[in-house]
Amino acid sequence: MNPATFLRVLGPEPWRVAYVEPSIRPDDGRYGENPNRMVQHYQFQVILKPDPGNPQELYLGSLVALGIEPQEHDLRFVEDNWESPALAAWGLGWEVWLDGQEITQFTYFQQAGGQVLDPVSVEITYGLERILIALQKVDNFADVRWTEDFTYGDMNLKAEEEHSRYYFETADVERLRVVFDEYEAEAGAALASGLVLPAHDYVLKCSHLFNVMDTRGAIGITERAAMFARMRDRSRAVAEAYLEQRKALGFPWLGRNPGGLKSPPAPKEHTRPAPQSAAALLLEIGTEELPVADLGSALTQISQSIGPLLAEARLEHGPVQVMGTPRRLVVFVEDLAPGQEEQKIVLRGPTADRAFDASGKPTAAAEGFARSKGITVEALQFREFEGGRYVVAEVEQPGLSADQVLAELLPGWLSRVRFDKGMRWDGQGVTFARPIRWILALHGEHVVPFEFAGLRSGRTTRGLRLVEPESWQVTSPAAYFESIRKQGIEPEVRTRGNAILERVRALAAEVGGTVPDDPDLLNEVTNLVEAPNALRASFSEEHTSLPRQVLIAVMKKHQRYFPVEGKDGRLLPYFITVCNGAKRSIDPVRQGNEHVLRARFADAAFFVRQDLEHSLEEHLPRLGMLTFQSQLGSMLDKVARIERLTGELSLKFGLSPNPREVALRAAHLCKADLATKMVVEMTSLQGEMGREYALRAGERRDVAEAIAEHYLPRVAGDRLPGSLPGMVVGVADRLDTLAGLFAVGMEPTGARDPFGLRRTAIGLILMLSGQGLRFDLRSGLEAAASGLPVPMDEGALSACLNFIIAREQALLLVDHRHDSVEAVLTAQGSDPAGAYQALRALERWMATPEWPDILHAFARCARITRSEEISSTADPSQFIEAGEIELYEALTRAEKLDRSPGSVEDFISSFQPMIPAITRFFDDVLVMAEEPTTRRNRLALVRQIVDMADGICDLSRLEGF
Amino acid sequence: MNPATFLRVLGPEPWRVAYVEPSIRPDDGRYGENPNRMVQHYQFQVILKPDPGNPQELYLGSLVALGIEPQEHDLRFVEDNWESPALAAWGLGWEVWLDGQEITQFTYFQQAGGQVLDPVSVEITYGLERILIALQKVDNFADVRWTEDFTYGDMNLKAEEEHSRYYFETADVERLRVVFDEYEAEAGAALASGLVLPAHDYVLKCSHLFNVMDTRGAIGITERAAMFARMRDRSRAVAEAYLEQRKALGFPWLGRNPGGLKSPPAPKEHTRPAPQSAAALLLEIGTEELPVADLGSALTQISQSIGPLLAEARLEHGPVQVMGTPRRLVVFVEDLAPGQEEQKIVLRGPTADRAFDASGKPTAAAEGFARSKGITVEALQFREFEGGRYVVAEVEQPGLSADQVLAELLPGWLSRVRFDKGMRWDGQGVTFARPIRWILALHGEHVVPFEFAGLRSGRTTRGLRLVEPESWQVTSPAAYFESIRKQGIEPEVRTRGNAILERVRALAAEVGGTVPDDPDLLNEVTNLVEAPNALRASFSEEHTSLPRQVLIAVMKKHQRYFPVEGKDGRLLPYFITVCNGAKRSIDPVRQGNEHVLRARFADAAFFVRQDLEHSLEEHLPRLGMLTFQSQLGSMLDKVARIERLTGELSLKFGLSPNPREVALRAAHLCKADLATKMVVEMTSLQGEMGREYALRAGERRDVAEAIAEHYLPRVAGDRLPGSLPGMVVGVADRLDTLAGLFAVGMEPTGARDPFGLRRTAIGLILMLSGQGLRFDLRSGLEAAASGLPVPMDEGALSACLNFIIAREQALLLVDHRHDSVEAVLTAQGSDPAGAYQALRALERWMATPEWPDILHAFARCARITRSEEISSTADPSQFIEAGEIELYEALTRAEKLDRSPGSVEDFISSFQPMIPAITRFFDDVLVMAEEPTTRRNRLALVRQIVDMADGICDLSRLEGF
């Protein structure tokens, strides 16, 4: 937030800076009780603009200079992207782990103040305390030696305790709100006078005030969004004004040298001639650490595109393998031909009548054409093209060498690899998941020469970081694999994963434990390392008293550790972590990781202990401080509405008294854990902690379960609530959210969905349709609307309903035909369970051989009545012809059948028997009789048949109707 | 203000810290246009607690380490005490000058947060930009090289410009006031929760907000005092709470070593035997640089006390000389005896009747007594003491050596030297103007051994700082003078001053100029150096266009430079400065001083230029933003009141139309310069700038003069307004201030006089009495009160009047007898001019031989009527005796004489002829006649005589009445 970062990364001018920043984060306050979390820590901030090409190496060199011995530690770049909503800024990068401990944030800034950054700046933020803890081998920041006689604790421990108390307990939110408004206005006034730096100062002050209020738990979700928007607007204006200023000055620093960093010169590489016979092709795209998901995505894309690429290149080849680690994408093609085969190509010349005169003699045009293609006039042939007749020359084209064709094709092929979040890092306009730093391309022993992302391909690869040799020249594809495996690098993902799993299981078995299956975690860990090396470490027994889900969440989500279970399924005080590369000594790595986990658990224990000072119900009142949305009141208000709605829905869903009671109690407590510290810290534990705390407070088990379950499903594919009470509360919560936010005009627009209403709607649909709970959403929304503190007009209600139906459509389209989806949604979209059942029935029928007849019969009825005004029902006394009477009787029989509402099955089952009558009717009877009464009566009869499909499905939406 | 300073200097624990602080001072903003004044500068802050004994040497060593070559620069410690009203903190020390440029503040903290500091902390605050300007030999902070390609200006110049604009032009005072209140409350809330550091944070924020508002010119004198009081209260509470905390912890750092500073070991000194005959005595008290006034005061005190000291010591001696420089106080006594003469002393024994029995034989008591005194019983004598008769022993006491007696007396003698602001620096409880660092005491070649302020006397002296040798051992007093003069040190003040004056004049003459006589400046400069070395430097002609008083004020007040006048009395573009010690090269010193003055003049020019963008009258409206006092409104309101009062007073003082018009115009403009930047910057120029700007705006010269004069006299002894208009406006201003502040209850209490009302009252009195302007203050205050926006009750008005009369009394008592002062003030204190005239007349009469008769006669009249109720006047028809009639006739004659109001002269001249009649009356007539009518008539007659003194003087207050 310092202007030396925020402003200087804007615009084209170079900038390099390093400074110590005492960084204050109110919600990191732990009263000085946590080993490495603090209200204030000292960060050492570095900006390199533009990217010098080797920032990771510079950074690692600085760690070594500080005294970190790389062979005794596990240094890792773990994906961590950065975003500051207040500054309208974001970047992509990593947190750097030292033995599992985050010691640095490393980010390529992509945007700041809403401005796209070009050039990109590299930001490196060292956490000095954590580095000191490692260097001094102490367990707690307070024990870091400051001088011989004084500790860090002497300097700052009291401050930690006091500021924590201030931020969590004392700060007066109303006062700070007043100041926020004044400062925001002052920032605006400064901007209006063209004063960039004073304005930025006030934006920062606002940001801090916001953080304090947030730490006090006083800012609800919607208020948060609104305040971020206010700060972001100001930040953007500051950034724009700064850029204007620099531009007006003509960007005076362009061309200046901001400090003497130099990249090492590229080594001179051997050259070898191109292969004359089939030889292996090896491509290695060397990158900075790719995020796990990006690595997977890249491997998939490359696997799919490499075949077509080689086909396009017309190069014969053997088997193809695609491999990868966080730092390299590897394509290995066996027996690639040295070049293309020769081929005949046909070149079109002038039209036949321009090439040969009436006498059949070649004209000058034909001669010129033949000469230009190097053949004789006699060799010209004739061909038809687009209806015309032309002379053509058929020539032998010699095949291009593999070199030539690959050099031509590879850059484009690479540039077509796409990522969810592509990043820029240099001035080449290339985007990739992370910067590409080297390209190795060997065909046999020969370098395939091409350029991409400002790099020339070569034969140099790199090994593990800080392991000698760090890079070397590769003579051949086979030598490549041998050399990297020598460092322990396993490029093949599955092989790597299996090795990890085997080792992890073995380590668990050594202490009589097992590791629960967790493919996601295994996949993640596999793709976080190149040279896996698992080790087991332990944590204190005392922490096993923490709720299991907390322990697991901390180990897995924060640290990617494998938890170890004993035979009884309980957690053992061990964990297994996978580090990268062999170590001279593994003890420091283990100790480091144990330190980290201790700090993490201490943090969790701190929260849980504080939370348990009150029962779950006692946390409830503090929801009154948490704004849900300014017009819709606090979360406490929302809870009251959920309770009321739960009561109504319980009746609607026909719950018996006991489950109804459970639902009501769960509704009362369902959001209380949002006021607990553990959930404030790890939002993903919401519901889970509610269950835990409910049980500890002596609530009934089914109430506790319902509290946890009302959040389900969290994402598509997640499990659904297992109990009706959990379901009812979940539906009530979502209906209230949807109705409320639409009522106050906060519906999503375009890509913006700040309150996650799409996800809310999808959850609602999945619950209802997944459990087959028939329910009319319109009535549900009306019930929710009636409890809101603001009126909801019909327009908003319809918009909300249509919004939900649109989500339903999107969900169904994944596995279903567009026309059938539309047919059921048009008819009964407001009842997701009904619609889903109807859709399945409809599609079953559509797959039957009878279907064309059924649809045809129905269509005849529907089409003829479509544009007619028909108000009456058919009067049997007026029937004249037999066909009418027969149809009427068939209809009467059909209508007598028992059909459940919305059931496609029942509808078609009753419709099908009418088909012969329908056919006869249309064959024998003139529906559009001249006599108006007769005509009206016949139309009414047909319409009655059509009306049977009302509220079930609109067959006119089907293809072939 | 950083807690690492403010809090850590509290309490007994050791602390040493050094850090860079980006220090922000809004009112130092110069839009980046000044060479060395900035909104933000980087200060390097050092705290040494306790005083390590040699902090100046450590500091100077650090400058040398930074690259300052001491032989090419003039390094000086110039008195500058520090006070932070917001922090209730103060200290004594210096600013350190490098070639006239302040580069460091060096302070011994005495108090912080209202707490007396023990131990004292040494605070050293380096101004890094100014040091860099000198080291890099550039002219402007913006030109300091930051890196090879970037300058300090690149980094911070825009920030200077923008923040200046923000602080001076844009900041919204109303918004900041709101925030100030909120933050003050938040500090209070934090304190109430025992949170010291959060509270301190908010105090700092308040302080910054105050500074911003102040820079906007929005804070009036009384509001300022009120806001300081609010911040001070909070600071004090913070300090107290911090101390409580540390105390509760048991001051855990006591005994720890805060960092490895070590004083050099004391050198081993030669010893020489004490002199056997008269020899010179030399005492040198070596100090850190004494403030000019303290040096003078110390020399005076020592000169007065050295004679009595030697007398008490009973040591014969020759002539005594007392000398001094900023770093040494020197006493030189010629021919001091080696010891005291022998003396007889008489020792009392038992009473005579206990010592000898009835037979006259000595008892055991007598024998014991004689033995204990070392004489025979026969040698006992008898003496009377307090009416009893005792035996006594008369013994010869050998004289003590000079060593013995001086070692006994010198510490007490030194400890009796007192200073206006004594400071503490070590744990010895000694106070002195500045720390004493060495003591040299030689009697002949022998060291007189004693201890003071933790130091042992010795023979080591010190020379100029950073000149080799820095210290050496002195063999004898004569050698001492020779050795220090070898370094150019002249200990004798007058000699030093004459040398300076001669050199300064010579340098001025070289450019055809002269230096105006200025004994104060010469005295100051003389006492700022030990080894004077004058040099002439110049400034740019362009600056001579600045108002002369500005040029002179800047040169003299800020820099102690001698201005140079040409033959026509106009300033030449030269100045003469006196540096300390010979330099290898004088050019850097000259250039440095020229740089400083350029910056100072640039600053003044900046202000004047900005001010002259508007006429003086146009500045007036901005006084509306300057609060005089919250209940009394703005300075603009005050000006309106002054104008109205000036109108009334002009009539009262009988001004003719032209001067009245001048007075009214001057009243209108008299405070306008307070809104100008030049006066905001140098308050001492108020009035002066008003005159200057008035003339430049085309106002009449007499109006301009009256504007300047209305502030006179500024202090007792200052000149009075030269014109009636100036006087009238001055009186009006002061009456308004006094009446107003008393009306709102802001009168001084005890020693507290935050609004300087004592000085205001004294100015008023001096103006009126000095010019002999008769004027009744009560009516003046009533007139002032009637214009106030608040009511002033009779109690407040009387209190105000009595307050002024008390000041009058104090002024008069300086030169006059207590009883006569009281006599006139009781009668006519509310008319200072009248009272003063009356006093002088009274004292003239009291000095005449007739006075006892006059007083006796008047006293007879006064005493007899004192306790009688007499309502009627004497009725001549009722007189019975001749004495009555005669007295009545004498009275009638006296009453017919022309007496001007309040005139003692007229009163006594008319009273004196009545004395014979009075005498006869009391001799012949029984005043207290039994017949009531007769008695009443006689008493009425006498009372009529007494009443003649009413409103003139109360003779009953005189001694002998």
mmCIF file of N, CA and C in Angstrom, chain B residues 86-112:
data_model
loop_
_atom_site.group_PDB
_atom_site.id
_atom_site.type_symbol
_atom_site.label_atom_id
_atom_site.label_comp_id
_atom_site.label_asym_id
_atom_site.label_seq_id
_atom_site.Cartn_x
_atom_site.Cartn_y
_atom_site.Cartn_z
ATOM 1 N N ALA B 86 2.172 19.150 23.501
ATOM 2 C CA ALA B 86 1.188 18.078 23.384
ATOM 3 C C ALA B 86 1.594 16.865 24.199
ATOM 4 N N LEU B 87 2.897 16.687 24.378
ATOM 5 C CA LEU B 87 3.363 15.495 25.090
ATOM 6 C C LEU B 87 3.742 15.802 26.533
ATOM 7 N N ALA B 88 3.538 17.043 26.960
ATOM 8 C CA ALA B 88 3.977 17.435 28.304
ATOM 9 C C ALA B 88 5.426 17.013 28.499
ATOM 10 N N ALA B 89 6.243 17.339 27.518
ATOM 11 C CA ALA B 89 7.629 16.885 27.544
ATOM 12 C C ALA B 89 8.543 18.056 27.240
ATOM 13 N N TRP B 90 9.707 18.032 27.851
ATOM 14 C CA TRP B 90 10.705 19.045 27.519
ATOM 15 C C TRP B 90 12.088 18.551 27.860
ATOM 16 N N GLY B 91 13.037 19.252 27.278
ATOM 17 C CA GLY B 91 14.417 18.899 27.537
ATOM 18 C C GLY B 91 15.310 20.075 27.220
ATOM 19 N N LEU B 92 16.575 19.937 27.620
ATOM 20 C CA LEU B 92 17.534 21.008 27.392
ATOM 21 C C LEU B 92 18.647 20.473 26.511
ATOM 22 N N GLY B 93 19.133 21.339 25.657
ATOM 23 C CA GLY B 93 20.199 20.871 24.784
ATOM 24 C C GLY B 93 20.549 21.895 23.736
ATOM 25 N N TRP B 94 20.855 21.414 22.574
ATOM 26 C CA TRP B 94 21.355 22.274 21.511
ATOM 27 C C TRP B 94 20.798 21.857 20.169
ATOM 28 N N GLU B 95 20.891 22.781 19.219
ATOM 29 C CA GLU B 95 20.901 22.338 17.850
ATOM 30 C C GLU B 95 22.372 22.318 17.458
ATOM 31 N N VAL B 96 22.750 21.346 16.661
ATOM 32 C CA VAL B 96 24.136 21.279 16.226
ATOM 33 C C VAL B 96 24.216 21.949 14.868
ATOM 34 N N TRP B 97 25.145 22.890 14.756
ATOM 35 C CA TRP B 97 25.311 23.599 13.494
ATOM 36 C C TRP B 97 26.519 23.058 12.737
ATOM 37 N N LEU B 98 26.305 22.818 11.487
ATOM 38 C CA LEU B 98 27.417 22.513 10.600
ATOM 39 C C LEU B 98 27.495 23.697 9.647
ATOM 40 N N ASP B 99 28.500 24.534 9.817
ATOM 41 C CA ASP B 99 28.645 25.739 8.996
ATOM 42 C C ASP B 99 27.366 26.569 9.006
ATOM 43 N N GLY B 100 26.800 26.716 10.202
ATOM 44 C CA GLY B 100 25.618 27.556 10.344
ATOM 45 C C GLY B 100 24.325 26.836 10.093
ATOM 46 N N GLN B 101 24.406 25.623 9.566
ATOM 47 C CA GLN B 101 23.206 24.862 9.245
ATOM 48 C C GLN B 101 22.875 23.925 10.399
ATOM 49 N N GLU B 102 21.637 23.966 10.835
ATOM 50 C CA GLU B 102 21.229 23.012 11.859
ATOM 51 C C GLU B 102 21.151 21.621 11.238
ATOM 52 N N ILE B 103 21.955 20.691 11.765
ATOM 53 C CA ILE B 103 21.891 19.333 11.222
ATOM 54 C C ILE B 103 21.413 18.320 12.250
ATOM 55 N N THR B 104 21.327 18.732 13.489
ATOM 56 C CA THR B 104 20.965 17.767 14.535
ATOM 57 C C THR B 104 20.345 18.503 15.712
ATOM 58 N N GLN B 105 19.417 17.833 16.374
ATOM 59 C CA GLN B 105 18.941 18.284 17.673
ATOM 60 C C GLN B 105 19.510 17.340 18.706
ATOM 61 N N PHE B 106 20.050 17.912 19.751
ATOM 62 C CA PHE B 106 20.732 17.130 20.782
ATOM 63 C C PHE B 106 20.138 17.559 22.113
ATOM 64 N N THR B 107 19.454 16.658 22.768
ATOM 65 C CA THR B 107 18.653 17.062 23.913
ATOM 66 C C THR B 107 18.814 16.102 25.083
ATOM 67 N N TYR B 108 18.921 16.664 26.256
ATOM 68 C CA TYR B 108 18.803 15.863 27.464
ATOM 69 C C TYR B 108 17.363 15.977 27.928
ATOM 70 N N PHE B 109 16.619 14.896 27.749
ATOM 71 C CA PHE B 109 15.203 14.916 28.146
ATOM 72 C C PHE B 109 15.094 15.068 29.666
ATOM 73 N N GLN B 110 14.297 16.027 30.076
ATOM 74 C CA GLN B 110 14.099 16.216 31.511
ATOM 75 C C GLN B 110 12.741 15.692 31.949
ATOM 76 N N GLN B 111 11.787 15.767 31.049
ATOM 77 C CA GLN B 111 10.434 15.391 31.432
ATOM 78 C C GLN B 111 9.714 14.879 30.194
ATOM 79 N N ALA B 112 8.828 13.920 30.404
ATOM 80 C CA ALA B 112 7.997 13.436 29.306
ATOM 81 C C ALA B 112 6.685 12.950 29.883
#
